[in-house]
Backbone as ProteinMPNN parsed JSONL, in Angstrom:
{"seq_chain_A": "XXXXXXXXXXXXXXXXXXXXXXXXXXXXXXXXXXXXXXXXXXXXXXXXXXXXXXXXXXXXXXXXXXXXXXXXXXXXXXXXXXXXXXXXXXXXXXXXXXXXXXXXXXXXXXXXXXXXXXXXXXXX", "coords_chain_A": {"N_chain_A": [[-20.759, 2.76, 1.041], [-18.244, 3.96, -1.042], [-15.973, 4.553, -3.819], [-13.071, 6.441, -4.591], [-10.862, 6.971, -7.14], [-7.815, 7.345, -8.995], [-6.243, 5.624, -10.216], [-4.683, 3.936, -12.872], [-4.373, 0.995, -14.073], [-3.695, -0.212, -16.502], [-2.054, 1.667, -17.749], [-0.149, 1.963, -15.848], [-0.128, 4.11, -13.995], [0.821, 5.939, -11.27], [-1.056, 6.525, -8.377], [-3.618, 7.614, -6.011], [-6.125, 5.673, -4.267], [-9.169, 5.707, -2.704], [-11.335, 4.381, -0.326], [-14.462, 5.18, 0.73], [-16.587, 5.606, 3.536], [-19.512, 6.863, 3.833], [-18.829, 10.274, 4.262], [-16.264, 9.906, 5.14], [-12.899, 8.654, 4.875], [-12.183, 5.195, 4.774], [-10.376, 3.206, 3.98], [-7.221, 3.8, 2.578], [-5.344, 3.705, -0.317], [-2.213, 3.65, -2.041], [-1.018, 3.319, -5.169], [1.928, 2.538, -6.768], [4.37, 2.752, -9.307], [7.709, 2.137, -9.963], [11.106, 2.734, -11.019], [13.177, 1.775, -9.496], [13.761, -0.325, -6.598], [12.051, 0.448, -3.616], [13.015, 1.913, -0.493], [11.45, 0.73, 2.028], [11.216, 1.059, 4.829], [12.277, 3.607, 5.232], [10.441, 5.023, 3.73], [8.075, 4.507, 5.149], [8.559, 5.74, 7.59], [9.125, 8.323, 6.968], [8.677, 11.893, 6.374], [6.548, 12.419, 4.704], [3.022, 12.173, 3.957], [1.809, 10.393, 2.271], [2.806, 7.803, 2.305], [3.162, 7.187, 4.947], [3.461, 5.149, 7.787], [2.644, 4.111, 10.957], [4.795, 2.961, 13.522], [6.273, 0.882, 12.026], [7.074, -2.518, 11.147], [9.177, -4.987, 9.795], [7.968, -7.403, 7.428], [7.182, -10.63, 6.063], [5.341, -10.772, 4.032], [5.555, -10.073, 1.394], [8.022, -9.595, -1.252], [9.432, -7.368, -0.285], [8.319, -5.813, 2.605], [6.496, -3.878, 5.034], [4.668, -3.66, 8.047], [2.472, -1.762, 9.931], [0.878, -0.106, 12.74], [-1.241, 1.214, 11.679], [-1.353, 0.71, 8.992], [0.267, -0.524, 5.958], [3.048, -1.33, 3.804], [4.012, -2.701, 0.75], [6.196, -4.174, -1.647], [7.197, -5.377, -4.88], [9.0, -7.0, -7.524], [7.973, -6.019, -10.689], [7.628, -5.612, -13.79], [6.521, -3.105, -15.851], [4.987, -0.634, -18.025], [5.789, 1.709, -16.742], [7.824, 1.194, -14.926], [9.999, -0.972, -12.958], [9.267, -1.999, -10.562], [6.557, -2.537, -8.331], [4.707, -0.9, -5.893], [2.587, -0.996, -3.119], [0.727, 0.895, -0.933], [-1.07, 0.807, 2.053], [-3.282, 2.532, 4.078], [-4.964, 3.173, 7.11], [-6.862, 5.576, 8.012], [-8.553, 6.088, 10.18], [-7.62, 4.772, 12.4], [-6.364, 5.069, 15.634], [-3.315, 6.568, 16.775], [-1.87, 5.187, 18.869], [-3.071, 2.739, 18.982], [-2.73, -0.63, 18.988], [-4.111, -2.812, 18.131], [-4.801, -3.531, 15.504], [-2.747, -4.485, 13.877], [-2.25, -7.269, 13.231], [-4.535, -7.88, 11.733], [-4.246, -6.089, 9.609], [-1.919, -7.105, 8.41], [-2.839, -9.663, 7.674], [-4.862, -8.956, 5.827], [-3.275, -7.682, 3.832], [-1.687, -9.848, 3.016], [-3.461, -11.265, 1.472], [-4.586, -9.313, -0.3], [-2.442, -7.903, -1.591], [-0.925, -9.815, -3.305], [-3.075, -10.552, -4.957], [-3.696, -8.137, -6.194], [-1.299, -7.631, -7.584], [-1.424, -9.688, -9.473], [-3.27, -8.634, -11.241], [-1.948, -6.76, -12.738], [-0.451, -7.31, -15.013], [2.287, -7.885, -15.079], [5.631, -8.368, -16.338]], "CA_chain_A": [[-19.341, 2.744, 0.756], [-17.924, 4.248, -2.432], [-14.545, 4.603, -4.113], [-12.481, 7.503, -5.397], [-9.577, 6.473, -7.61], [-7.215, 7.853, -10.224], [-5.32, 4.574, -10.633], [-4.868, 3.367, -14.203], [-3.504, -0.18, -14.087], [-3.207, -0.47, -17.858], [-0.992, 2.625, -18.048], [0.764, 1.98, -14.7], [-0.08, 5.471, -13.479], [0.806, 5.99, -9.81], [-2.164, 7.36, -7.933], [-4.333, 7.139, -4.832], [-7.461, 5.083, -4.324], [-9.721, 5.857, -1.366], [-12.661, 3.82, -0.091], [-15.149, 6.064, 1.67], [-17.809, 5.198, 4.206], [-20.084, 8.192, 3.989], [-17.835, 11.261, 3.852], [-14.976, 9.615, 5.763], [-12.095, 7.572, 4.29], [-12.013, 3.982, 5.583], [-9.113, 2.625, 3.518], [-6.532, 4.606, 1.579], [-4.292, 2.973, -1.014], [-1.376, 4.364, -3.004], [-0.443, 2.408, -6.144], [3.109, 3.205, -7.313], [5.29, 2.023, -10.178], [8.999, 2.807, -9.881], [12.235, 2.118, -11.716], [14.052, 1.146, -8.509], [13.107, -0.803, -5.379], [11.888, 1.483, -2.616], [13.386, 1.638, 0.894], [10.139, 0.817, 2.661], [11.289, 1.586, 6.192], [12.428, 5.061, 5.095], [9.167, 5.53, 3.224], [7.08, 4.4, 6.214], [8.865, 6.632, 8.707], [9.452, 9.653, 6.445], [7.806, 13.024, 6.699], [5.397, 12.483, 3.812], [1.802, 11.533, 4.445], [1.319, 9.434, 1.28], [3.233, 6.442, 2.649], [3.495, 7.111, 6.371], [2.878, 4.049, 8.55], [3.13, 4.213, 12.33], [5.457, 1.823, 14.151], [6.43, -0.202, 11.043], [7.94, -3.673, 11.375], [9.335, -5.78, 8.576], [7.08, -8.556, 7.288], [7.503, -11.489, 4.924], [4.141, -10.927, 3.205], [5.95, -9.823, 0.0], [9.479, -9.517, -1.401], [9.746, -6.379, 0.739], [7.072, -5.332, 3.2], [6.429, -3.445, 6.422], [3.31, -3.554, 8.568], [2.42, -0.897, 11.097], [-0.353, -0.124, 13.519], [-2.311, 1.866, 10.921], [-1.189, 0.508, 7.561], [1.335, -1.407, 5.489], [3.615, -1.045, 2.478], [4.622, -3.892, 0.167], [6.707, -3.968, -2.996], [7.701, -6.569, -5.553], [9.418, -6.781, -8.911], [6.805, -6.044, -11.572], [8.002, -4.769, -14.925], [5.393, -2.567, -16.615], [5.347, 0.536, -18.832], [6.296, 2.817, -15.928], [8.891, 0.854, -13.998], [10.345, -2.374, -12.721], [8.766, -2.391, -9.245], [5.239, -2.065, -7.935], [4.57, -0.723, -4.447], [1.231, -0.702, -2.654], [0.628, 1.394, 0.436], [-2.395, 0.782, 2.661], [-3.383, 3.319, 5.297], [-6.273, 3.209, 7.76], [-6.802, 6.88, 8.672], [-9.378, 6.161, 11.375], [-6.95, 4.097, 13.512], [-5.657, 5.981, 16.532], [-1.868, 6.36, 16.734], [-1.353, 4.235, 19.854], [-3.868, 1.512, 18.915], [-1.943, -1.762, 18.484], [-4.995, -3.965, 17.922], [-5.104, -3.821, 14.098], [-1.554, -4.916, 13.143], [-2.432, -8.624, 12.677], [-5.571, -7.816, 10.693], [-3.651, -5.396, 8.465], [-1.022, -8.053, 7.737], [-3.673, -10.704, 7.062], [-5.474, -8.344, 4.649], [-2.26, -7.473, 2.797], [-1.266, -11.164, 2.504], [-4.427, -11.635, 0.432], [-4.84, -8.24, -1.25], [-1.278, -7.524, -2.384], [-0.693, -10.708, -4.455], [-4.223, -10.49, -5.866], [-3.532, -6.908, -6.964], [-0.166, -7.819, -8.503], [-1.87, -10.543, -10.578], [-4.067, -7.85, -12.189], [-1.136, -5.693, -13.329], [0.193, -7.701, -16.258], [3.752, -7.79, -14.941], [6.418, -9.302, -17.147]], "C_chain_A": [[-19.176, 3.067, -0.726], [-16.429, 4.51, -2.568], [-14.215, 5.86, -4.924], [-11.118, 6.991, -5.842], [-9.131, 7.195, -8.87], [-6.224, 6.822, -10.768], [-5.696, 4.093, -12.028], [-3.895, 2.205, -14.331], [-2.92, -0.44, -15.466], [-2.033, 0.44, -18.219], [0.046, 2.72, -16.938], [0.967, 3.393, -14.168], [-0.202, 5.434, -11.96], [-0.264, 6.963, -9.347], [-2.795, 6.789, -6.672], [-5.651, 6.469, -5.201], [-7.987, 5.126, -2.9], [-11.104, 5.224, -1.332], [-13.299, 4.637, 1.024], [-16.378, 5.387, 2.252], [-18.506, 6.485, 4.595], [-19.039, 9.197, 3.521], [-16.412, 10.926, 4.311], [-14.219, 8.486, 5.067], [-11.957, 6.407, 5.267], [-10.683, 3.311, 5.272], [-8.52, 3.553, 2.468], [-5.4, 3.769, 0.996], [-3.495, 3.947, -1.863], [-0.743, 3.296, -3.877], [0.724, 3.131, -6.801], [3.935, 2.258, -8.165], [6.588, 2.81, -10.227], [10.067, 2.029, -10.63], [13.133, 1.335, -10.762], [13.249, 0.695, -7.294], [13.133, 0.304, -4.326], [12.399, 1.008, -1.26], [12.122, 1.827, 1.724], [10.185, 1.394, 4.062], [11.454, 3.108, 6.16], [11.118, 5.686, 4.633], [8.127, 5.556, 4.341], [7.299, 5.422, 7.318], [9.189, 8.044, 8.263], [8.422, 10.697, 6.816], [6.555, 13.101, 5.834], [4.186, 11.77, 4.383], [1.31, 10.442, 3.509], [1.661, 7.998, 1.679], [3.562, 6.273, 4.125], [2.725, 5.973, 7.021], [3.482, 4.114, 9.948], [3.675, 2.881, 12.839], [5.627, 0.641, 13.187], [7.399, -1.28, 11.514], [8.016, -4.448, 10.07], [8.417, -7.001, 8.616], [7.512, -9.365, 6.074], [6.302, -11.675, 3.984], [4.41, -10.693, 1.728], [7.47, -9.794, -0.052], [10.059, -8.526, -0.4], [8.426, -5.882, 1.286], [7.299, -4.86, 4.628], [4.955, -3.342, 6.791], [3.382, -2.711, 9.831], [1.099, -1.022, 11.816], [-1.532, 0.458, 12.755], [-2.158, 1.701, 9.412], [-0.035, -0.406, 7.24], [1.825, -0.924, 4.131], [4.27, -2.335, 1.995], [5.077, -3.572, -1.252], [7.228, -5.277, -3.561], [8.158, -6.163, -6.955], [8.188, -6.979, -9.793], [7.087, -5.099, -12.729], [6.757, -4.412, -15.73], [5.894, -1.358, -17.409], [6.072, 1.606, -18.031], [7.417, 2.446, -14.972], [9.094, -0.634, -13.856], [9.806, -2.904, -11.395], [7.392, -1.78, -9.016], [5.199, -2.011, -6.413], [3.138, -0.342, -4.132], [1.302, -0.267, -1.202], [-0.831, 1.334, 0.861], [-2.331, 1.624, 3.925], [-4.821, 3.284, 5.798], [-6.338, 4.49, 8.589], [-7.599, 6.969, 9.963], [-8.723, 5.501, 12.595], [-6.178, 5.118, 14.34], [-4.186, 5.596, 16.622], [-1.356, 5.29, 17.683], [-2.101, 2.9, 19.836], [-3.069, 0.403, 18.24], [-2.818, -2.92, 17.99], [-5.213, -4.36, 16.46], [-3.942, -4.423, 13.309], [-1.752, -6.3, 12.499], [-3.468, -8.639, 11.565], [-5.049, -7.127, 9.431], [-2.753, -6.352, 7.691], [-1.816, -9.152, 7.032], [-4.336, -10.174, 5.779], [-4.458, -8.206, 3.518], [-1.738, -8.792, 2.225], [-2.211, -11.647, 1.405], [-4.5, -10.568, -0.673], [-3.65, -7.942, -2.156], [-1.028, -8.495, -3.539], [-1.853, -10.711, -5.445], [-4.129, -9.244, -6.752], [-2.429, -7.069, -7.994], [-0.591, -8.668, -9.696], [-2.678, -9.761, -11.616], [-3.242, -6.851, -12.997], [-0.459, -6.056, -14.643], [1.709, -7.552, -16.211], [4.443, -8.762, -15.885], [7.714, -9.629, -16.417]], "O_chain_A": [[-19.884, 2.515, -1.568], [-15.714, 4.666, -1.578], [-14.966, 6.275, -5.807], [-10.299, 6.615, -5.004], [-9.945, 7.601, -9.699], [-5.453, 7.122, -11.68], [-6.868, 3.871, -12.329], [-2.726, 2.405, -14.659], [-1.764, -0.846, -15.582], [-1.116, 0.017, -18.924], [1.016, 3.468, -17.06], [2.095, 3.817, -13.921], [-1.202, 4.958, -11.423], [-0.37, 8.079, -9.855], [-2.55, 5.641, -6.304], [-6.203, 6.672, -6.282], [-7.329, 4.635, -1.982], [-11.942, 5.491, -2.194], [-12.746, 4.767, 2.116], [-17.113, 4.689, 1.554], [-18.133, 7.127, 5.577], [-18.418, 8.989, 2.478], [-15.46, 11.594, 3.909], [-14.816, 7.472, 4.706], [-11.651, 6.606, 6.442], [-9.954, 2.899, 6.175], [-9.224, 4.033, 1.58], [-4.598, 3.195, 1.732], [-4.028, 4.946, -2.347], [-0.004, 2.449, -3.376], [0.545, 4.224, -7.339], [4.17, 1.108, -7.791], [6.58, 4.01, -10.5], [9.945, 0.823, -10.845], [13.771, 0.359, -11.157], [12.194, 1.253, -6.992], [14.132, 1.007, -4.176], [12.238, -0.161, -0.911], [11.768, 2.951, 2.08], [9.288, 2.142, 4.451], [10.846, 3.817, 6.962], [10.737, 6.76, 5.1], [7.377, 6.524, 4.466], [6.341, 5.916, 7.913], [9.5, 8.891, 9.101], [7.428, 10.411, 7.485], [5.597, 13.783, 6.198], [4.321, 10.861, 5.202], [0.47, 9.634, 3.906], [0.884, 7.08, 1.416], [4.193, 5.284, 4.5], [1.515, 5.837, 6.844], [4.703, 4.167, 10.096], [3.089, 1.822, 12.612], [5.184, -0.469, 13.482], [8.397, -1.003, 12.181], [7.034, -4.548, 9.334], [8.13, -7.553, 9.678], [8.141, -8.831, 5.16], [6.262, -12.64, 3.221], [3.593, -11.066, 0.886], [8.134, -9.948, 0.973], [11.061, -8.812, 0.257], [7.513, -5.565, 0.523], [8.169, -5.365, 5.337], [4.111, -2.988, 5.967], [4.241, -2.919, 10.687], [0.303, -1.92, 11.542], [-2.686, 0.235, 13.122], [-2.752, 2.451, 8.638], [0.572, -0.995, 8.134], [1.124, -0.213, 3.411], [4.998, -2.986, 2.746], [4.434, -2.804, -1.967], [7.647, -6.168, -2.822], [7.756, -5.13, -7.489], [7.462, -7.965, -9.665], [6.806, -3.904, -12.638], [6.04, -5.284, -16.221], [7.096, -1.097, -17.452], [6.89, 2.339, -18.585], [7.92, 3.318, -14.265], [8.459, -1.444, -14.532], [9.875, -4.103, -11.126], [7.106, -0.663, -9.446], [5.605, -2.953, -5.733], [2.547, 0.517, -4.787], [1.86, -0.963, -0.353], [-1.721, 1.757, 0.122], [-1.432, 1.452, 4.748], [-5.769, 3.357, 5.016], [-5.915, 4.496, 9.745], [-7.339, 7.858, 10.774], [-9.219, 5.654, 13.711], [-5.428, 5.931, 13.798], [-3.851, 4.413, 16.552], [-0.459, 4.537, 17.304], [-1.774, 2.013, 20.624], [-2.765, 0.49, 17.05], [-2.294, -3.911, 17.48], [-5.763, -5.43, 16.199], [-4.138, -4.836, 12.166], [-1.442, -6.469, 11.32], [-3.298, -9.336, 10.565], [-5.375, -7.535, 8.316], [-2.813, -6.41, 6.463], [-1.488, -9.525, 5.906], [-4.364, -10.869, 4.764], [-4.743, -8.571, 2.377], [-1.381, -8.841, 1.048], [-1.788, -12.367, 0.501], [-4.478, -10.905, -1.857], [-3.823, -7.75, -3.359], [-0.923, -8.041, -4.679], [-1.636, -10.858, -6.647], [-4.453, -9.304, -7.938], [-2.599, -6.687, -9.151], [-0.166, -8.402, -10.821], [-2.763, -10.188, -12.767], [-3.788, -6.163, -13.859], [0.06, -5.171, -15.324], [2.332, -7.142, -17.19], [3.918, -9.832, -16.194], [8.529, -10.401, -16.922]]}, "name": "protein", "num_of_chains": 1, "seq": "XXXXXXXXXXXXXXXXXXXXXXXXXXXXXXXXXXXXXXXXXXXXXXXXXXXXXXXXXXXXXXXXXXXXXXXXXXXXXXXXXXXXXXXXXXXXXXXXXXXXXXXXXXXXXXXXXXXXXXXXXXXX"}
């Protein structure tokens, strides 16, 4: 397993981070800093691939969050150099579109990972 990342937490630079198992991506993250709160449902169901999550449902894992069958998006107030909100997108590219079996595990992972990540950002 190895990691490819362009994320710079100190500079709050929005970028992807991909964990690879051999040549294949296992987990894909998008770290984003924005001036305004994001409409997560629109982001999850939009045409873009950076934040697309299949069959998203709202979750209480963060101030705003959605969890789908193949990923999740969460956002919270986090004032840094680049914005007032931090959004983290998790995607599992290997999950098949109709596979419902990972939703609970994705939410459980994000309940731990998202707040731990936010604590490393130096939000004010």
